[in-house]
JSON list of C-alpha atoms and ligand atoms in Angstrom, two decimals:
[
{"chain": "A", "resi": 58, "resn": "MET", "atom": "CA", "xyz": [25.48, -2.36, -11.94]},
{"chain": "A", "resi": 59, "resn": "SER", "atom": "CA", "xyz": [22.87, 0.18, -10.91]},
{"chain": "A", "resi": 60, "resn": "GLN", "atom": "CA", "xyz": [19.91, 0.71, -13.21]},
{"chain": "A", "resi": 61, "resn": "PRO", "atom": "CA", "xyz": [19.67, 4.11, -15.02]},
{"chain": "A", "resi": 62, "resn": "VAL", "atom": "CA", "xyz": [16.72, 6.08, -13.65]},
{"chain": "A", "resi": 63, "resn": "PRO", "atom": "CA", "xyz": [14.82, 9.20, -14.84]},
{"chain": "A", "resi": 64, "resn": "ALA", "atom": "CA", "xyz": [16.30, 12.58, -13.87]},
{"chain": "A", "resi": 65, "resn": "GLY", "atom": "CA", "xyz": [14.04, 13.21, -10.88]},
{"chain": "A", "resi": 66, "resn": "LEU", "atom": "CA", "xyz": [14.99, 9.96, -9.20]},
{"chain": "A", "resi": 67, "resn": "GLU", "atom": "CA", "xyz": [18.04, 9.18, -7.12]},
{"chain": "A", "resi": 68, "resn": "LYS", "atom": "CA", "xyz": [18.36, 5.43, -6.96]},
{"chain": "A", "resi": 69, "resn": "VAL", "atom": "CA", "xyz": [16.49, 2.17, -7.29]},
{"chain": "A", "resi": 70, "resn": "LEU", "atom": "CA", "xyz": [15.61, 0.62, -3.94]},
{"chain": "A", "resi": 71, "resn": "PHE", "atom": "CA", "xyz": [13.92, -2.53, -5.23]},
{"chain": "A", "resi": 72, "resn": "THR", "atom": "CA", "xyz": [14.30, -3.92, -8.75]},
{"chain": "A", "resi": 73, "resn": "GLU", "atom": "CA", "xyz": [11.55, -5.51, -10.80]},
{"chain": "A", "resi": 74, "resn": "GLU", "atom": "CA", "xyz": [13.06, -8.94, -10.07]},
{"chain": "A", "resi": 75, "resn": "GLU", "atom": "CA", "xyz": [13.29, -8.35, -6.31]},
{"chain": "A", "resi": 76, "resn": "ILE", "atom": "CA", "xyz": [9.68, -7.17, -6.25]},
{"chain": "A", "resi": 77, "resn": "ALA", "atom": "CA", "xyz": [8.46, -10.17, -8.26]},
{"chain": "A", "resi": 78, "resn": "GLN", "atom": "CA", "xyz": [10.31, -12.58, -5.98]},
{"chain": "A", "resi": 79, "resn": "ARG", "atom": "CA", "xyz": [9.02, -11.00, -2.78]},
{"chain": "A", "resi": 80, "resn": "ILE", "atom": "CA", "xyz": [5.42, -10.88, -4.03]},
{"chain": "A", "resi": 81, "resn": "ARG", "atom": "CA", "xyz": [5.64, -14.59, -4.86]},
{"chain": "A", "resi": 82, "resn": "GLU", "atom": "CA", "xyz": [6.74, -15.27, -1.27]},
{"chain": "A", "resi": 83, "resn": "VAL", "atom": "CA", "xyz": [4.00, -13.16, 0.29]},
{"chain": "A", "resi": 84, "resn": "GLY", "atom": "CA", "xyz": [1.42, -14.68, -2.07]},
{"chain": "A", "resi": 85, "resn": "ALA", "atom": "CA", "xyz": [2.46, -18.13, -0.86]},
{"chain": "A", "resi": 86, "resn": "GLU", "atom": "CA", "xyz": [2.14, -17.02, 2.79]},
{"chain": "A", "resi": 87, "resn": "ILE", "atom": "CA", "xyz": [-1.38, -15.76, 2.10]},
{"chain": "A", "resi": 88, "resn": "THR", "atom": "CA", "xyz": [-2.27, -18.98, 0.26]},
{"chain": "A", "resi": 89, "resn": "ARG", "atom": "CA", "xyz": [-1.27, -20.99, 3.34]},
{"chain": "A", "resi": 90, "resn": "ALA", "atom": "CA", "xyz": [-3.08, -18.69, 5.76]},
{"chain": "A", "resi": 91, "resn": "TYR", "atom": "CA", "xyz": [-6.37, -18.71, 3.82]},
{"chain": "A", "resi": 92, "resn": "ALA", "atom": "CA", "xyz": [-6.41, -22.40, 2.85]},
{"chain": "A", "resi": 93, "resn": "GLY", "atom": "CA", "xyz": [-9.99, -23.57, 2.38]},
{"chain": "A", "resi": 94, "resn": "ARG", "atom": "CA", "xyz": [-11.38, -20.03, 2.31]},
{"chain": "A", "resi": 95, "resn": "THR", "atom": "CA", "xyz": [-12.05, -17.28, -0.23]},
{"chain": "A", "resi": 96, "resn": "VAL", "atom": "CA", "xyz": [-10.07, -14.11, 0.36]},
{"chain": "A", "resi": 97, "resn": "LYS", "atom": "CA", "xyz": [-11.47, -10.72, -0.59]},
{"chain": "A", "resi": 98, "resn": "LEU", "atom": "CA", "xyz": [-8.68, -8.31, -1.52]},
{"chain": "A", "resi": 99, "resn": "ILE", "atom": "CA", "xyz": [-9.60, -4.70, -0.94]},
{"chain": "A", "resi": 100, "resn": "GLY", "atom": "CA", "xyz": [-7.28, -2.28, -2.70]},
{"chain": "A", "resi": 101, "resn": "VAL", "atom": "CA", "xyz": [-6.88, 1.36, -1.82]},
{"chain": "A", "resi": 102, "resn": "LEU", "atom": "CA", "xyz": [-6.88, 3.41, -5.04]},
{"chain": "A", "resi": 103, "resn": "LYS", "atom": "CA", "xyz": [-4.76, 4.28, -6.79]},
{"chain": "A", "resi": 104, "resn": "GLY", "atom": "CA", "xyz": [-1.41, 3.34, -5.28]},
{"chain": "A", "resi": 105, "resn": "SER", "atom": "CA", "xyz": [-2.11, -0.30, -4.47]},
{"chain": "A", "resi": 106, "resn": "VAL", "atom": "CA", "xyz": [-3.38, -1.31, -7.92]},
{"chain": "A", "resi": 107, "resn": "PHE", "atom": "CA", "xyz": [-0.07, -2.52, -9.35]},
{"chain": "A", "resi": 108, "resn": "PHE", "atom": "CA", "xyz": [0.74, -4.47, -6.18]},
{"chain": "A", "resi": 109, "resn": "LEU", "atom": "CA", "xyz": [-2.74, -5.95, -5.80]},
{"chain": "A", "resi": 110, "resn": "THR", "atom": "CA", "xyz": [-2.93, -7.33, -9.33]},
{"chain": "A", "resi": 111, "resn": "GLU", "atom": "CA", "xyz": [0.52, -8.92, -9.07]},
{"chain": "A", "resi": 112, "resn": "LEU", "atom": "CA", "xyz": [-0.21, -10.31, -5.59]},
{"chain": "A", "resi": 113, "resn": "ALA", "atom": "CA", "xyz": [-3.57, -11.76, -6.67]},
{"chain": "A", "resi": 114, "resn": "ARG", "atom": "CA", "xyz": [-1.83, -13.82, -9.38]},
{"chain": "A", "resi": 115, "resn": "HIS", "atom": "CA", "xyz": [0.24, -15.54, -6.70]},
{"chain": "A", "resi": 116, "resn": "ILE", "atom": "CA", "xyz": [-2.60, -16.41, -4.34]},
{"chain": "A", "resi": 117, "resn": "GLU", "atom": "CA", "xyz": [-3.84, -19.92, -4.92]},
{"chain": "A", "resi": 118, "resn": "VAL", "atom": "CA", "xyz": [-7.14, -19.81, -3.03]},
{"chain": "A", "resi": 119, "resn": "PRO", "atom": "CA", "xyz": [-10.27, -18.23, -4.57]},
{"chain": "A", "resi": 120, "resn": "VAL", "atom": "CA", "xyz": [-9.87, -14.42, -4.71]},
{"chain": "A", "resi": 121, "resn": "LYS", "atom": "CA", "xyz": [-12.44, -11.63, -4.92]},
{"chain": "A", "resi": 122, "resn": "ILE", "atom": "CA", "xyz": [-11.40, -8.03, -5.53]},
{"chain": "A", "resi": 123, "resn": "ASP", "atom": "CA", "xyz": [-12.92, -4.69, -4.63]},
{"chain": "A", "resi": 124, "resn": "PHE", "atom": "CA", "xyz": [-11.54, -1.15, -4.39]},
{"chain": "A", "resi": 125, "resn": "LEU", "atom": "CA", "xyz": [-12.08, 1.97, -2.40]},
{"chain": "A", "resi": 126, "resn": "ALA", "atom": "CA", "xyz": [-10.57, 5.42, -2.70]},
{"chain": "A", "resi": 127, "resn": "ILE", "atom": "CA", "xyz": [-9.79, 7.80, 0.09]},
{"chain": "A", "resi": 128, "resn": "SER", "atom": "CA", "xyz": [-8.75, 11.38, 0.33]},
{"chain": "A", "resi": 129, "resn": "SER", "atom": "CA", "xyz": [-6.66, 12.61, 3.21]},
{"chain": "A", "resi": 130, "resn": "PHE", "atom": "CA", "xyz": [-6.11, 16.17, 4.24]},
{"chain": "A", "resi": 131, "resn": "SER", "atom": "CA", "xyz": [-5.00, 18.26, 7.22]},
{"chain": "A", "resi": 132, "resn": "ASN", "atom": "CA", "xyz": [-7.30, 19.59, 9.86]},
{"chain": "A", "resi": 133, "resn": "LYS", "atom": "CA", "xyz": [-7.61, 23.31, 10.69]},
{"chain": "A", "resi": 134, "resn": "ASN", "atom": "CA", "xyz": [-4.47, 23.16, 12.81]},
{"chain": "A", "resi": 135, "resn": "GLY", "atom": "CA", "xyz": [-2.44, 21.55, 10.04]},
{"chain": "A", "resi": 136, "resn": "ALA", "atom": "CA", "xyz": [-2.34, 18.14, 11.71]},
{"chain": "A", "resi": 137, "resn": "PRO", "atom": "CA", "xyz": [-2.29, 15.29, 9.16]},
{"chain": "A", "resi": 138, "resn": "GLY", "atom": "CA", "xyz": [-4.42, 12.21, 9.06]},
{"chain": "A", "resi": 139, "resn": "VAL", "atom": "CA", "xyz": [-7.94, 13.41, 8.43]},
{"chain": "A", "resi": 140, "resn": "VAL", "atom": "CA", "xyz": [-9.21, 10.75, 6.07]},
{"chain": "A", "resi": 141, "resn": "ARG", "atom": "CA", "xyz": [-12.51, 10.18, 4.32]},
{"chain": "A", "resi": 142, "resn": "ILE", "atom": "CA", "xyz": [-13.80, 7.66, 1.80]},
{"chain": "A", "resi": 143, "resn": "ALA", "atom": "CA", "xyz": [-14.02, 9.26, -1.65]},
{"chain": "A", "resi": 144, "resn": "LYS", "atom": "CA", "xyz": [-15.22, 6.08, -3.42]},
{"chain": "A", "resi": 145, "resn": "ASP", "atom": "CA", "xyz": [-16.70, 3.26, -1.40]},
{"chain": "A", "resi": 146, "resn": "LEU", "atom": "CA", "xyz": [-16.59, -0.48, -2.08]},
{"chain": "A", "resi": 147, "resn": "ASP", "atom": "CA", "xyz": [-19.00, -1.82, -4.69]},
{"chain": "A", "resi": 148, "resn": "GLU", "atom": "CA", "xyz": [-20.19, -4.63, -2.41]},
{"chain": "A", "resi": 149, "resn": "GLY", "atom": "CA", "xyz": [-20.67, -5.28, 1.30]},
{"chain": "A", "resi": 150, "resn": "ILE", "atom": "CA", "xyz": [-18.08, -7.30, 3.23]},
{"chain": "A", "resi": 151, "resn": "GLU", "atom": "CA", "xyz": [-20.24, -8.85, 5.93]},
{"chain": "A", "resi": 152, "resn": "GLY", "atom": "CA", "xyz": [-18.98, -12.37, 6.65]},
{"chain": "A", "resi": 153, "resn": "ASP", "atom": "CA", "xyz": [-16.05, -12.02, 4.23]},
{"chain": "A", "resi": 154, "resn": "ASP", "atom": "CA", "xyz": [-12.40, -12.78, 4.89]},
{"chain": "A", "resi": 155, "resn": "VAL", "atom": "CA", "xyz": [-11.04, -9.37, 4.00]},
{"chain": "A", "resi": 156, "resn": "LEU", "atom": "CA", "xyz": [-7.42, -8.59, 3.24]},
{"chain": "A", "resi": 157, "resn": "LEU", "atom": "CA", "xyz": [-6.82, -4.85, 2.95]},
{"chain": "A", "resi": 158, "resn": "VAL", "atom": "CA", "xyz": [-4.06, -4.21, 0.40]},
{"chain": "A", "resi": 159, "resn": "GLU", "atom": "CA", "xyz": [-2.02, -1.02, 0.75]},
{"chain": "A", "resi": 160, "resn": "ASP", "atom": "CA", "xyz": [0.85, 0.50, -1.22]},
{"chain": "A", "resi": 161, "resn": "VAL", "atom": "CA", "xyz": [2.71, 2.00, 1.74]},
{"chain": "A", "resi": 162, "resn": "ILE", "atom": "CA", "xyz": [1.99, 2.48, 5.41]},
{"chain": "A", "resi": 163, "resn": "ASP", "atom": "CA", "xyz": [3.66, 5.58, 6.75]},
{"chain": "A", "resi": 164, "resn": "THR", "atom": "CA", "xyz": [2.14, 7.28, 9.81]},
{"chain": "A", "resi": 165, "resn": "GLY", "atom": "CA", "xyz": [-0.52, 4.56, 9.98]},
{"chain": "A", "resi": 166, "resn": "LEU", "atom": "CA", "xyz": [-3.31, 7.15, 10.24]},
{"chain": "A", "resi": 167, "resn": "THR", "atom": "CA", "xyz": [-4.91, 6.11, 6.96]},
{"chain": "A", "resi": 168, "resn": "LEU", "atom": "CA", "xyz": [-4.73, 2.45, 7.91]},
{"chain": "A", "resi": 169, "resn": "ARG", "atom": "CA", "xyz": [-6.26, 3.05, 11.33]},
{"chain": "A", "resi": 170, "resn": "TYR", "atom": "CA", "xyz": [-9.19, 4.88, 9.76]},
{"chain": "A", "resi": 171, "resn": "LEU", "atom": "CA", "xyz": [-9.72, 2.19, 7.13]},
{"chain": "A", "resi": 172, "resn": "LEU", "atom": "CA", "xyz": [-9.57, -0.64, 9.66]},
{"chain": "A", "resi": 173, "resn": "GLN", "atom": "CA", "xyz": [-12.12, 1.06, 11.90]},
{"chain": "A", "resi": 174, "resn": "THR", "atom": "CA", "xyz": [-14.43, 1.65, 8.96]},
{"chain": "A", "resi": 175, "resn": "LEU", "atom": "CA", "xyz": [-14.14, -1.88, 7.56]},
{"chain": "A", "resi": 176, "resn": "ALA", "atom": "CA", "xyz": [-14.39, -3.56, 10.98]},
{"chain": "A", "resi": 177, "resn": "SER", "atom": "CA", "xyz": [-17.73, -1.83, 11.57]},
{"chain": "A", "resi": 178, "resn": "ARG", "atom": "CA", "xyz": [-19.14, -3.71, 8.54]},
{"chain": "A", "resi": 179, "resn": "ALA", "atom": "CA", "xyz": [-18.79, -7.11, 10.26]},
{"chain": "A", "resi": 180, "resn": "PRO", "atom": "CA", "xyz": [-16.36, -9.04, 8.06]},
{"chain": "A", "resi": 181, "resn": "ASN", "atom": "CA", "xyz": [-15.53, -12.58, 9.22]},
{"chain": "A", "resi": 182, "resn": "SER", "atom": "CA", "xyz": [-11.87, -11.55, 9.41]},
{"chain": "A", "resi": 183, "resn": "LEU", "atom": "CA", "xyz": [-9.83, -8.46, 8.58]},
{"chain": "A", "resi": 184, "resn": "ALA", "atom": "CA", "xyz": [-6.10, -8.44, 7.89]},
{"chain": "A", "resi": 185, "resn": "VAL", "atom": "CA", "xyz": [-3.60, -6.07, 6.28]},
{"chain": "A", "resi": 186, "resn": "CYS", "atom": "CA", "xyz": [-1.08, -6.63, 3.51]},
{"chain": "A", "resi": 187, "resn": "THR", "atom": "CA", "xyz": [1.19, -3.77, 2.49]},
{"chain": "A", "resi": 188, "resn": "PHE", "atom": "CA", "xyz": [3.73, -3.54, -0.29]},
{"chain": "A", "resi": 189, "resn": "LEU", "atom": "CA", "xyz": [5.95, -1.10, 1.63]},
{"chain": "A", "resi": 190, "resn": "ASP", "atom": "CA", "xyz": [6.17, -0.29, 5.31]},
{"chain": "A", "resi": 191, "resn": "ARG", "atom": "CA", "xyz": [7.94, 2.71, 6.85]},
{"chain": "A", "resi": 192, "resn": "THR", "atom": "CA", "xyz": [7.68, 1.85, 10.53]},
{"chain": "A", "resi": 193, "resn": "SER", "atom": "CA", "xyz": [10.08, 4.65, 11.54]},
{"chain": "A", "resi": 194, "resn": "ARG", "atom": "CA", "xyz": [7.35, 7.28, 11.00]},
{"chain": "A", "resi": 195, "resn": "ARG", "atom": "CA", "xyz": [4.46, 5.47, 12.66]},
{"chain": "A", "resi": 196, "resn": "ILE", "atom": "CA", "xyz": [2.07, 7.64, 14.70]},
{"chain": "A", "resi": 197, "resn": "ALA", "atom": "CA", "xyz": [-0.94, 5.32, 14.91]},
{"chain": "A", "resi": 198, "resn": "GLN", "atom": "CA", "xyz": [-0.13, 1.74, 15.83]},
{"chain": "A", "resi": 199, "resn": "ALA", "atom": "CA", "xyz": [-1.98, -0.51, 13.45]},
{"chain": "A", "resi": 200, "resn": "PRO", "atom": "CA", "xyz": [-1.44, -4.23, 12.85]},
{"chain": "A", "resi": 201, "resn": "VAL", "atom": "CA", "xyz": [0.30, -5.25, 9.62]},
{"chain": "A", "resi": 202, "resn": "ASP", "atom": "CA", "xyz": [-0.06, -8.95, 8.86]},
{"chain": "A", "resi": 203, "resn": "TYR", "atom": "CA", "xyz": [1.91, -9.18, 5.60]},
{"chain": "A", "resi": 204, "resn": "ARG", "atom": "CA", "xyz": [4.55, -6.84, 4.22]},
{"chain": "A", "resi": 205, "resn": "CYS", "atom": "CA", "xyz": [6.87, -7.07, 1.25]},
{"chain": "A", "resi": 206, "resn": "PHE", "atom": "CA", "xyz": [9.53, -4.53, 2.19]},
{"chain": "A", "resi": 207, "resn": "GLU", "atom": "CA", "xyz": [10.48, -2.21, 5.04]},
{"chain": "A", "resi": 208, "resn": "ILE", "atom": "CA", "xyz": [11.71, 1.15, 3.65]},
{"chain": "A", "resi": 209, "resn": "PRO", "atom": "CA", "xyz": [13.90, 3.94, 5.04]},
{"chain": "A", "resi": 210, "resn": "ASP", "atom": "CA", "xyz": [12.62, 7.48, 5.67]},
{"chain": "A", "resi": 211, "resn": "ARG", "atom": "CA", "xyz": [12.81, 8.47, 2.01]},
{"chain": "A", "resi": 212, "resn": "PHE", "atom": "CA", "xyz": [9.98, 9.42, -0.32]},
{"chain": "A", "resi": 213, "resn": "VAL", "atom": "CA", "xyz": [9.65, 6.60, -2.83]},
{"chain": "A", "resi": 214, "resn": "VAL", "atom": "CA", "xyz": [7.87, 6.18, -6.16]},
{"chain": "A", "resi": 215, "resn": "GLY", "atom": "CA", "xyz": [7.16, 3.42, -8.67]},
{"chain": "A", "resi": 216, "resn": "PHE", "atom": "CA", "xyz": [5.15, 0.20, -8.79]},
{"chain": "A", "resi": 217, "resn": "GLY", "atom": "CA", "xyz": [1.99, 2.21, -8.10]},
{"chain": "A", "resi": 218, "resn": "LEU", "atom": "CA", "xyz": [3.44, 4.89, -5.84]},
{"chain": "A", "resi": 219, "resn": "ASP", "atom": "CA", "xyz": [3.36, 8.42, -7.18]},
{"chain": "A", "resi": 220, "resn": "TYR", "atom": "CA", "xyz": [4.71, 11.90, -6.76]},
{"chain": "A", "resi": 221, "resn": "ASN", "atom": "CA", "xyz": [2.15, 14.37, -8.12]},
{"chain": "A", "resi": 222, "resn": "GLN", "atom": "CA", "xyz": [0.53, 11.43, -9.94]},
{"chain": "A", "resi": 223, "resn": "LEU", "atom": "CA", "xyz": [3.76, 10.62, -11.83]},
{"chain": "A", "resi": 224, "resn": "TYR", "atom": "CA", "xyz": [6.01, 7.51, -11.74]},
{"chain": "A", "resi": 225, "resn": "ARG", "atom": "CA", "xyz": [3.26, 5.01, -10.88]},
{"chain": "A", "resi": 226, "resn": "ASN", "atom": "CA", "xyz": [4.11, 2.96, -13.99]},
{"chain": "A", "resi": 227, "resn": "LEU", "atom": "CA", "xyz": [7.76, 2.29, -13.11]},
{"chain": "A", "resi": 228, "resn": "SER", "atom": "CA", "xyz": [8.41, -1.43, -12.75]},
{"chain": "A", "resi": 229, "resn": "TYR", "atom": "CA", "xyz": [10.80, -0.77, -9.83]},
{"chain": "A", "resi": 230, "resn": "VAL", "atom": "CA", "xyz": [10.72, 1.31, -6.64]},
{"chain": "A", "resi": 231, "resn": "ALA", "atom": "CA", "xyz": [13.06, 4.31, -6.46]},
{"chain": "A", "resi": 232, "resn": "ALA", "atom": "CA", "xyz": [13.81, 7.18, -4.09]},
{"chain": "A", "resi": 233, "resn": "LEU", "atom": "CA", "xyz": [13.04, 10.70, -5.28]},
{"chain": "A", "resi": 234, "resn": "LYS", "atom": "CA", "xyz": [16.09, 12.93, -5.69]},
{"chain": "A", "resi": 235, "resn": "VAL", "atom": "CA", "xyz": [14.54, 15.87, -3.88]},
{"chain": "A", "resi": 236, "resn": "GLU", "atom": "CA", "xyz": [12.72, 14.93, -0.71]},
{"chain": "A", "resi": 237, "resn": "PRO", "atom": "CA", "xyz": [9.22, 16.50, -0.92]},
{"chain": "A", "resi": 238, "resn": "SER", "atom": "CA", "xyz": [9.33, 17.29, 2.78]},
{"chain": "A", "resi": 239, "resn": "LEU", "atom": "CA", "xyz": [6.47, 19.76, 2.54]},
{"chain": "A", "resi": 240, "resn": "SER", "atom": "CA", "xyz": [4.51, 17.60, 0.14]},
{"chain": "A", "resi": 241, "resn": "ALA", "atom": "CA", "xyz": [0.81, 17.60, 0.92]},
{"chain": "A", "resi": 242, "resn": "GLN", "atom": "CA", "xyz": [0.87, 13.92, 0.03]},
{"chain": "A", "resi": 243, "resn": "ARG", "atom": "CA", "xyz": [2.99, 12.96, 2.91]},
{"chain": "A", "resi": 244, "resn": "ARG", "atom": "CA", "xyz": [3.71, 15.70, 5.42]},
{"chain": "A", "resi": 245, "resn": "PRO", "atom": "CA", "xyz": [0.67, 17.91, 5.22]},
{"chain": "B", "resi": 57, "resn": "IMP", "atom": "P1", "xyz": [-0.24, 7.29, 6.23]},
{"chain": "B", "resi": 57, "resn": "IMP", "atom": "O1", "xyz": [0.21, 5.90, 6.62]},
{"chain": "B", "resi": 57, "resn": "IMP", "atom": "O2", "xyz": [-1.63, 7.63, 6.68]},
{"chain": "B", "resi": 57, "resn": "IMP", "atom": "O3", "xyz": [0.76, 8.33, 6.65]},
{"chain": "B", "resi": 57, "resn": "IMP", "atom": "O4", "xyz": [-0.37, 7.47, 4.69]},
{"chain": "B", "resi": 57, "resn": "IMP", "atom": "C1", "xyz": [0.07, 6.62, 3.77]},
{"chain": "B", "resi": 57, "resn": "IMP", "atom": "C2", "xyz": [-0.26, 7.22, 2.41]},
{"chain": "B", "resi": 57, "resn": "IMP", "atom": "O5", "xyz": [0.60, 8.34, 2.14]},
{"chain": "B", "resi": 57, "resn": "IMP", "atom": "C3", "xyz": [0.03, 6.20, 1.36]},
{"chain": "B", "resi": 57, "resn": "IMP", "atom": "O6", "xyz": [-1.08, 5.40, 1.07]},
{"chain": "B", "resi": 57, "resn": "IMP", "atom": "C4", "xyz": [0.48, 7.06, 0.20]},
{"chain": "B", "resi": 57, "resn": "IMP", "atom": "O7", "xyz": [-0.64, 7.51, -0.54]},
{"chain": "B", "resi": 57, "resn": "IMP", "atom": "C5", "xyz": [1.16, 8.25, 0.84]},
{"chain": "B", "resi": 57, "resn": "IMP", "atom": "N1", "xyz": [2.62, 8.06, 0.96]},
{"chain": "B", "resi": 57, "resn": "IMP", "atom": "C6", "xyz": [3.34, 7.91, 2.10]},
{"chain": "B", "resi": 57, "resn": "IMP", "atom": "N2", "xyz": [4.65, 7.76, 1.84]},
{"chain": "B", "resi": 57, "resn": "IMP", "atom": "C7", "xyz": [4.78, 7.79, 0.52]},
{"chain": "B", "resi": 57, "resn": "IMP", "atom": "C8", "xyz": [5.92, 7.68, -0.38]},
{"chain": "B", "resi": 57, "resn": "IMP", "atom": "O8", "xyz": [7.09, 7.51, 0.01]},
{"chain": "B", "resi": 57, "resn": "IMP", "atom": "N3", "xyz": [5.65, 7.76, -1.72]},
{"chain": "B", "resi": 57, "resn": "IMP", "atom": "C9", "xyz": [4.38, 7.94, -2.21]},
{"chain": "B", "resi": 57, "resn": "IMP", "atom": "N4", "xyz": [3.30, 8.05, -1.42]},
{"chain": "B", "resi": 57, "resn": "IMP", "atom": "C10", "xyz": [3.49, 7.99, -0.07]},
{"chain": "B", "resi": 58, "resn": "MG", "atom": "MG1", "xyz": [-2.30, 4.82, -0.25]}
]
């Protein structure tokens, strides 16, 4: 039976149980990959917070956590993908095994910028873990090492993802009823 959802939402794509199960699996993958090391999770505010905290509980090697915030906007010609750091990390990452944790990778422009920026700070290793991946809209090719779910070309909310700052607290992921095709968040 499908779960009842708030009026603005169309349908649930991933239930709380499916998300919990998948995060356990990805956490186990990361545990194996980082055996004998400490992994530093870097979350991108605010969307990745829900995912990062759940993921961290399922990683069984020592974990450190730091956050950064970005703002993205269009350039003068309306092209998307101009990104800057609005809040930087609290600590340096030189020599660290860094795992960048994202909520969703769409065009890949944000990820490309973040990887370039973080790589310039000389971490020992740098990998990417995303909760959702929408490969169909990729513009910038960027490596994704761990992903929980591939999603269709629909705007989604919940489990950290927002529409106008709403819906982040949903325990599931759902598609919006009305596609915000001109949303500055996604198609600037
Ligand atoms: P991109 O990969 O640079 O295009 O940007 C990804 C960012 O756009 C994400 O970190 C989100 O903040 C936002 N975004 C993309 N798709 C969605 C969506 O379906 N729901 C909510 N936010 C989204
Ligand atoms: Mg994001």
